[in-house]
Amino acid sequence: MNTNKLSDSLKELSLENGATAPKKTSKPKAAYDKIALRERWKILGTDPEQSILSMIRKACMNTFARKDFFKILQMIKHSFVQRDYEGIFTEAINLEVYTAAYVPGRALCYFEIFCRPQLLKFLTKRSRIYCVGSGSGSELTAIAAAMTRVPAEYQQVGLIMQDIGDYKSVLDSLESTIREKWLLSQEQLQCTYEQSDVLDPENHEIDARLQEADLITFMFVMNELFVKKAAAMALIQKMVETMKKGAHLLVVESAGSFSHLKVGDKTYMVYMLLDAIQDLELVVGEDSRWYRYAMLSSE
Ligand SMILES: C[S@@+](CC[C@H](N)C(=O)[O-])C[C@H]1O[C@@H](n2cnc3c(N)ncnc32)[C@H](O)[C@@H]1O
């Protein structure tokens, strides 16, 4: 620090010109109740991942009990290979099976992501999170679980989930099980579900959501949207133009060929397109990452 800067700092502290030194204040108190936070950590128990799986198992109990569960699952897998997303996500019966089969793994992986400090900060305060293509509930599960890791005092998360599929009953079941098991009040976590097409240019609710969100997520949905390239590009452009300053965008995609995007005779990864957008600043980025759940519990 040079002498001018030092003297300016001293003036600010009123130490110059014989002014009395500021009284020593006692150590600032933590802005949250540490004991209460320690109690909150107990909500997910000693094995948070197993708690997440148990919550999903309870919420999807009836679906797991279906006799045709594996038959439907096989059909869904086949449609994925064909990239026939509409075939999967517009058939009501497929949605529940899809959730029960795919959400457990995703929710664990997303829990780890939402527990990172760059995202956890949105879960400690008043914030709006807009999750595109989130009807099956992985985002709801992961966000709710991560919310138990931070103080509750100022927690007021408005979670808006949008999906083209009719996931209302799936999300209702997950939400009520989450509230019962993880003790999250309506004030702490407010959930809204909208069944609509995010690529619909006539839906002006989407514009408002993009503008108001502190965090926008696209988790395993970008490559599906890019089946309709022009409409997907228009959405990204609108988002970049309207996002508020400081808002974050979270994109999680397959690191494999599912994320290939053909433009002319060239093939790109979907994320390359986002990386090329100059108005966005990268906060954290990883090309690929494995999430492994270490062991299977017998619970
Ligand atoms: C592969 S799933 C991922 C679900 C969830 N985000 C997750 O990670 O578990 C893609 C989701 O995007 C939804 N989706 C696809 N196209 C959409 C569109 N145009 N508008 C809204 N949702 C869409 C599908 O219905 C489906 O639920």
Short mmCIF file of C-alpha atoms and ligand atoms in Angstrom, two decimals:
data_model
loop_
_atom_site.label_atom_id
_atom_site.label_comp_id
_atom_site.label_asym_id
_atom_site.label_seq_id
_atom_site.Cartn_x
_atom_site.Cartn_y
_atom_site.Cartn_z
CA MET A 1 0.00 0.00 0.00
CA ASN A 2 1.51 3.42 -0.84
CA THR A 3 1.48 6.31 1.68
CA ASN A 4 -1.45 8.16 0.06
CA LYS A 5 -3.60 5.06 0.12
CA LEU A 6 -2.60 4.40 3.72
CA SER A 7 -3.50 7.93 4.81
CA ASP A 8 -6.87 7.68 2.98
CA SER A 9 -7.57 4.46 4.80
CA LEU A 10 -6.69 6.02 8.13
CA LYS A 11 -9.02 8.96 7.41
CA GLU A 12 -11.82 6.54 6.77
CA LEU A 13 -11.09 4.97 10.12
CA SER A 14 -11.04 8.49 11.76
CA LEU A 15 -7.65 7.79 13.29
CA GLU A 16 -6.07 10.94 11.96
CA ASN A 17 -6.34 14.46 13.44
CA GLY A 18 -6.47 13.20 16.99
CA ALA A 19 -9.79 11.43 16.54
CA THR A 20 -10.36 8.61 18.96
CA ALA A 21 -9.79 5.10 17.79
CA PRO A 22 -12.94 3.07 17.12
CA LYS A 23 -14.01 1.00 20.09
CA LYS A 24 -13.03 -2.59 19.92
CA THR A 25 -16.13 -4.47 19.01
CA SER A 26 -16.69 -8.01 20.09
CA LYS A 27 -16.26 -10.76 17.50
CA PRO A 28 -19.11 -10.53 14.95
CA LYS A 29 -21.72 -13.18 15.58
CA ALA A 30 -22.38 -15.72 12.86
CA ALA A 31 -25.37 -14.63 10.78
CA TYR A 32 -26.91 -18.04 11.30
CA ASP A 33 -27.52 -20.44 14.11
CA LYS A 34 -24.61 -22.89 14.06
CA ILE A 35 -26.31 -25.39 16.32
CA ALA A 36 -29.41 -25.37 14.14
CA LEU A 37 -27.24 -25.97 11.08
CA ARG A 38 -25.58 -28.92 12.77
CA GLU A 39 -29.05 -30.34 13.42
CA ARG A 40 -30.02 -29.75 9.80
CA TRP A 41 -27.06 -31.80 8.63
CA LYS A 42 -28.56 -34.75 10.50
CA ILE A 43 -31.62 -34.68 8.21
CA LEU A 44 -29.80 -36.66 5.51
CA GLY A 45 -28.14 -38.83 8.13
CA THR A 46 -24.70 -40.35 7.95
CA ASP A 47 -25.17 -41.49 4.35
CA PRO A 48 -26.78 -38.62 2.41
CA GLU A 49 -26.75 -40.52 -0.88
CA GLN A 50 -28.67 -43.43 0.63
CA SER A 51 -31.19 -40.94 2.07
CA ILE A 52 -31.73 -39.49 -1.38
CA LEU A 53 -32.26 -42.96 -2.86
CA SER A 54 -34.63 -43.94 -0.05
CA MET A 55 -36.68 -40.78 -0.58
CA ILE A 56 -37.02 -41.54 -4.32
CA ARG A 57 -37.89 -45.17 -3.62
CA LYS A 58 -40.71 -44.06 -1.34
CA ALA A 59 -42.01 -41.45 -3.79
CA CYS A 60 -41.95 -43.92 -6.71
CA MET A 61 -43.07 -46.99 -4.78
CA ASN A 62 -46.12 -47.73 -6.97
CA THR A 63 -44.13 -47.44 -10.17
CA PHE A 64 -41.38 -49.79 -8.98
CA ALA A 65 -44.12 -52.29 -8.12
CA ARG A 66 -45.50 -52.39 -11.68
CA LYS A 67 -45.25 -55.79 -13.36
CA ASP A 68 -44.47 -54.17 -16.71
CA PHE A 69 -41.77 -51.86 -15.28
CA PHE A 70 -38.83 -53.46 -17.13
CA LYS A 71 -40.80 -53.88 -20.35
CA ILE A 72 -41.58 -50.17 -20.45
CA LEU A 73 -38.01 -49.31 -19.47
CA GLN A 74 -36.70 -51.36 -22.37
CA MET A 75 -38.98 -49.47 -24.74
CA ILE A 76 -37.74 -46.15 -23.36
CA LYS A 77 -34.10 -47.18 -23.86
CA HIS A 78 -34.86 -48.20 -27.41
CA SER A 79 -36.50 -44.83 -28.12
CA PHE A 80 -33.44 -43.04 -26.70
CA VAL A 81 -31.18 -44.83 -29.17
CA GLN A 82 -33.54 -43.72 -31.97
CA ARG A 83 -33.54 -40.19 -30.49
CA ASP A 84 -37.31 -40.43 -30.49
CA TYR A 85 -37.69 -38.13 -27.48
CA GLU A 86 -41.27 -37.18 -28.21
CA GLY A 87 -42.21 -40.87 -28.18
CA ILE A 88 -40.79 -41.20 -24.67
CA PHE A 89 -41.81 -37.97 -23.04
CA THR A 90 -45.34 -37.56 -24.32
CA GLU A 91 -46.61 -41.02 -23.27
CA ALA A 92 -47.94 -40.66 -19.72
CA ILE A 93 -47.04 -44.18 -18.63
CA ASN A 94 -43.43 -43.73 -19.74
CA LEU A 95 -42.93 -40.69 -17.54
CA GLU A 96 -43.32 -42.47 -14.23
CA VAL A 97 -41.08 -45.35 -15.29
CA TYR A 98 -38.52 -42.93 -16.69
CA THR A 99 -38.47 -41.03 -13.40
CA ALA A 100 -38.13 -44.14 -11.25
CA ALA A 101 -35.32 -45.54 -13.42
CA TYR A 102 -33.30 -42.45 -14.30
CA VAL A 103 -33.80 -39.98 -11.48
CA PRO A 104 -31.91 -41.87 -8.73
CA GLY A 105 -28.53 -41.76 -10.51
CA ARG A 106 -29.02 -38.24 -11.79
CA ALA A 107 -30.21 -36.87 -8.46
CA LEU A 108 -27.08 -38.18 -6.72
CA CYS A 109 -24.86 -36.69 -9.33
CA TYR A 110 -26.74 -33.35 -9.29
CA PHE A 111 -26.66 -33.29 -5.49
CA GLU A 112 -22.89 -33.19 -5.70
CA ILE A 113 -23.13 -30.38 -8.25
CA PHE A 114 -25.59 -28.27 -6.21
CA CYS A 115 -23.39 -28.66 -3.13
CA ARG A 116 -20.64 -26.71 -4.82
CA PRO A 117 -20.22 -23.22 -3.35
CA GLN A 118 -20.99 -21.45 -6.64
CA LEU A 119 -24.48 -22.98 -6.57
CA LEU A 120 -25.03 -23.49 -2.86
CA LYS A 121 -25.08 -19.73 -2.45
CA PHE A 122 -28.41 -19.63 -4.31
CA LEU A 123 -29.87 -22.03 -1.77
CA THR A 124 -29.09 -19.92 1.28
CA LYS A 125 -31.10 -16.85 0.33
CA ARG A 126 -34.08 -15.53 -1.59
CA SER A 127 -33.56 -16.73 -5.14
CA ARG A 128 -35.35 -17.89 -8.22
CA ILE A 129 -34.25 -21.02 -10.00
CA TYR A 130 -35.68 -21.86 -13.39
CA CYS A 131 -35.11 -25.47 -14.41
CA VAL A 132 -35.84 -26.23 -18.05
CA GLY A 133 -36.86 -29.82 -18.88
CA SER A 134 -36.94 -30.79 -15.22
CA GLY A 135 -40.29 -32.56 -14.98
CA SER A 136 -38.88 -35.89 -13.88
CA GLY A 137 -37.64 -34.36 -10.64
CA SER A 138 -33.85 -34.91 -10.57
CA GLU A 139 -33.32 -31.17 -10.12
CA LEU A 140 -36.03 -30.89 -7.44
CA THR A 141 -34.52 -33.83 -5.51
CA ALA A 142 -30.94 -32.59 -5.75
CA ILE A 143 -31.77 -28.97 -4.92
CA ALA A 144 -33.95 -29.95 -1.96
CA ALA A 145 -31.24 -32.28 -0.62
CA ALA A 146 -28.57 -29.60 -1.02
CA MET A 147 -30.82 -27.13 0.82
CA THR A 148 -30.40 -29.22 3.98
CA ARG A 149 -26.65 -28.48 3.91
CA VAL A 150 -26.98 -24.73 4.48
CA PRO A 151 -28.58 -22.48 7.10
CA ALA A 152 -32.34 -22.16 6.90
CA GLU A 153 -32.67 -18.60 8.22
CA TYR A 154 -32.81 -16.74 4.90
CA GLN A 155 -33.69 -19.65 2.65
CA GLN A 156 -36.45 -18.70 0.23
CA VAL A 157 -35.98 -20.60 -2.97
CA GLY A 158 -38.57 -20.24 -5.72
CA LEU A 159 -38.11 -23.29 -7.92
CA ILE A 160 -39.81 -23.17 -11.30
CA MET A 161 -39.80 -26.46 -13.15
CA GLN A 162 -40.89 -26.61 -16.74
CA ASP A 163 -41.26 -29.59 -18.99
CA ILE A 164 -43.16 -30.55 -22.08
CA GLY A 165 -44.34 -33.77 -20.41
CA ASP A 166 -47.16 -34.19 -17.92
CA TYR A 167 -45.07 -34.76 -14.81
CA LYS A 168 -47.44 -33.18 -12.32
CA SER A 169 -48.21 -36.37 -10.40
CA VAL A 170 -44.54 -37.42 -10.39
CA LEU A 171 -43.45 -34.05 -9.00
CA ASP A 172 -46.30 -33.90 -6.48
CA SER A 173 -45.24 -37.25 -5.09
CA LEU A 174 -41.56 -36.28 -4.91
CA GLU A 175 -42.36 -32.90 -3.37
CA SER A 176 -44.60 -34.30 -0.63
CA THR A 177 -42.07 -37.02 0.22
CA ILE A 178 -39.28 -34.45 0.31
CA ARG A 179 -41.25 -32.18 2.64
CA GLU A 180 -42.06 -35.07 4.93
CA LYS A 181 -38.52 -36.51 5.05
CA TRP A 182 -36.34 -33.44 4.72
CA LEU A 183 -38.50 -30.95 6.60
CA LEU A 184 -38.56 -28.17 4.03
CA SER A 185 -41.36 -25.66 4.47
CA GLN A 186 -43.29 -23.86 1.73
CA GLU A 187 -41.50 -20.69 2.72
CA GLN A 188 -38.07 -22.24 2.27
CA LEU A 189 -38.87 -23.99 -0.99
CA GLN A 190 -41.71 -22.95 -3.22
CA CYS A 191 -42.28 -25.28 -6.16
CA THR A 192 -44.07 -24.38 -9.36
CA TYR A 193 -44.57 -26.75 -12.24
CA GLU A 194 -45.48 -25.69 -15.75
CA GLN A 195 -46.17 -28.18 -18.49
CA SER A 196 -45.23 -26.46 -21.73
CA ASP A 197 -42.78 -26.38 -24.58
CA VAL A 198 -39.79 -24.15 -23.79
CA LEU A 199 -39.27 -23.68 -27.54
CA ASP A 200 -42.69 -22.11 -28.00
CA PRO A 201 -42.01 -18.50 -29.10
CA GLU A 202 -45.59 -17.49 -28.25
CA ASN A 203 -45.21 -18.38 -24.57
CA HIS A 204 -44.20 -15.08 -22.98
CA GLU A 205 -44.11 -16.61 -19.51
CA ILE A 206 -40.80 -18.12 -20.62
CA ASP A 207 -39.38 -14.65 -21.33
CA ALA A 208 -40.34 -13.48 -17.84
CA ARG A 209 -38.79 -16.57 -16.27
CA LEU A 210 -35.54 -16.12 -18.13
CA GLN A 211 -35.41 -12.49 -17.05
CA GLU A 212 -36.21 -13.05 -13.39
CA ALA A 213 -34.13 -16.15 -12.68
CA ASP A 214 -30.96 -16.02 -10.59
CA LEU A 215 -30.07 -19.47 -11.85
CA ILE A 216 -31.23 -21.17 -15.05
CA THR A 217 -30.55 -24.87 -15.52
CA PHE A 218 -30.51 -27.13 -18.57
CA MET A 219 -29.65 -30.58 -17.30
CA PHE A 220 -29.63 -33.31 -19.92
CA VAL A 221 -32.04 -31.34 -22.02
CA MET A 222 -29.96 -29.20 -24.37
CA ASN A 223 -29.35 -31.94 -26.94
CA GLU A 224 -33.08 -32.73 -27.01
CA LEU A 225 -33.88 -29.10 -27.68
CA PHE A 226 -31.34 -29.03 -30.51
CA VAL A 227 -33.35 -31.62 -32.41
CA LYS A 228 -35.11 -28.38 -33.46
CA LYS A 229 -31.96 -26.34 -34.17
CA ALA A 230 -33.48 -23.01 -35.22
CA ALA A 231 -35.94 -22.89 -32.32
CA ALA A 232 -33.24 -23.92 -29.83
CA MET A 233 -30.86 -21.23 -31.13
CA ALA A 234 -33.64 -18.63 -30.82
CA LEU A 235 -34.20 -19.67 -27.19
CA ILE A 236 -30.48 -19.43 -26.34
CA GLN A 237 -30.27 -16.02 -27.99
CA LYS A 238 -33.32 -14.77 -26.09
CA MET A 239 -31.88 -16.12 -22.84
CA VAL A 240 -28.51 -14.45 -23.31
CA GLU A 241 -30.17 -11.13 -24.17
CA THR A 242 -32.59 -11.16 -21.25
CA MET A 243 -30.78 -12.87 -18.35
CA LYS A 244 -30.19 -10.47 -15.52
CA LYS A 245 -26.67 -9.40 -14.66
CA GLY A 246 -25.06 -11.85 -12.26
CA ALA A 247 -27.52 -14.62 -13.07
CA HIS A 248 -25.93 -18.05 -13.58
CA LEU A 249 -26.54 -20.67 -16.22
CA LEU A 250 -25.94 -24.33 -15.41
CA VAL A 251 -25.67 -26.77 -18.29
CA VAL A 252 -25.07 -30.47 -17.72
CA GLU A 253 -24.97 -32.74 -20.75
CA SER A 254 -23.87 -36.13 -21.88
CA ALA A 255 -20.15 -36.14 -22.67
CA GLY A 256 -20.75 -38.66 -25.45
CA SER A 257 -22.32 -38.75 -28.87
CA PHE A 258 -25.76 -37.83 -27.52
CA SER A 259 -24.43 -34.28 -27.42
CA HIS A 260 -23.29 -34.22 -31.03
CA LEU A 261 -24.76 -31.40 -33.02
CA LYS A 262 -24.54 -31.48 -36.80
CA VAL A 263 -24.15 -28.12 -38.49
CA GLY A 264 -23.70 -28.49 -42.23
CA ASP A 265 -21.27 -31.37 -42.64
CA LYS A 266 -19.47 -30.68 -39.36
CA THR A 267 -20.19 -32.20 -35.95
CA TYR A 268 -19.84 -30.17 -32.75
CA MET A 269 -20.54 -30.83 -29.11
CA VAL A 270 -23.53 -28.79 -27.89
CA TYR A 271 -21.42 -27.11 -25.20
CA MET A 272 -19.04 -25.70 -27.84
CA LEU A 273 -21.86 -23.54 -29.02
CA LEU A 274 -22.36 -22.11 -25.53
CA ASP A 275 -18.63 -21.60 -25.07
CA ALA A 276 -18.66 -19.47 -28.21
CA ILE A 277 -21.19 -17.01 -26.78
CA GLN A 278 -19.17 -13.97 -25.77
CA ASP A 279 -21.76 -12.48 -23.41
CA LEU A 280 -21.41 -15.44 -21.07
CA GLU A 281 -18.52 -15.70 -18.66
CA LEU A 282 -17.41 -19.17 -17.58
CA VAL A 283 -17.57 -19.66 -13.82
CA VAL A 284 -16.84 -23.40 -13.67
CA GLY A 285 -16.47 -25.81 -16.56
CA GLU A 286 -15.53 -29.46 -16.86
CA ASP A 287 -15.43 -31.44 -20.09
CA SER A 288 -16.44 -34.66 -18.41
CA ARG A 289 -16.71 -36.08 -14.95
CA TRP A 290 -17.63 -39.47 -13.56
CA TYR A 291 -19.90 -39.76 -10.63
CA ARG A 292 -19.67 -43.11 -8.92
CA TYR A 293 -21.69 -44.27 -5.97
CA ALA A 294 -19.22 -46.32 -4.01
CA MET A 295 -21.35 -49.14 -2.68
CA LEU A 296 -24.83 -50.56 -2.69
CA SER A 297 -26.47 -50.46 0.68
CA SER A 298 -28.86 -53.18 1.76
CA GLU A 299 -31.27 -50.64 3.32
C1 LIG B 1 -33.30 -36.46 -20.73
S1 LIG B 1 -34.62 -35.72 -19.85
C2 LIG B 1 -33.78 -34.92 -18.53
C3 LIG B 1 -34.66 -34.68 -17.37
C4 LIG B 1 -34.00 -33.99 -16.18
N1 LIG B 1 -33.53 -32.70 -16.53
C5 LIG B 1 -32.88 -34.83 -15.63
O1 LIG B 1 -31.74 -34.45 -15.80
O2 LIG B 1 -33.14 -35.88 -15.06
C6 LIG B 1 -35.08 -34.35 -20.85
C7 LIG B 1 -36.34 -33.67 -20.39
O3 LIG B 1 -36.53 -32.50 -21.21
C8 LIG B 1 -37.89 -32.41 -21.54
N2 LIG B 1 -38.03 -31.65 -22.78
C9 LIG B 1 -37.61 -32.02 -24.03
N3 LIG B 1 -37.94 -31.08 -24.93
C10 LIG B 1 -38.58 -30.09 -24.24
C11 LIG B 1 -39.16 -28.86 -24.62
N4 LIG B 1 -39.16 -28.46 -25.88
N5 LIG B 1 -39.73 -28.09 -23.66
C12 LIG B 1 -39.73 -28.50 -22.36
N6 LIG B 1 -39.19 -29.67 -21.95
C13 LIG B 1 -38.63 -30.45 -22.87
C14 LIG B 1 -38.34 -33.86 -21.67
O4 LIG B 1 -39.75 -33.98 -21.54
C15 LIG B 1 -37.58 -34.51 -20.53
O5 LIG B 1 -38.30 -34.52 -19.32
#
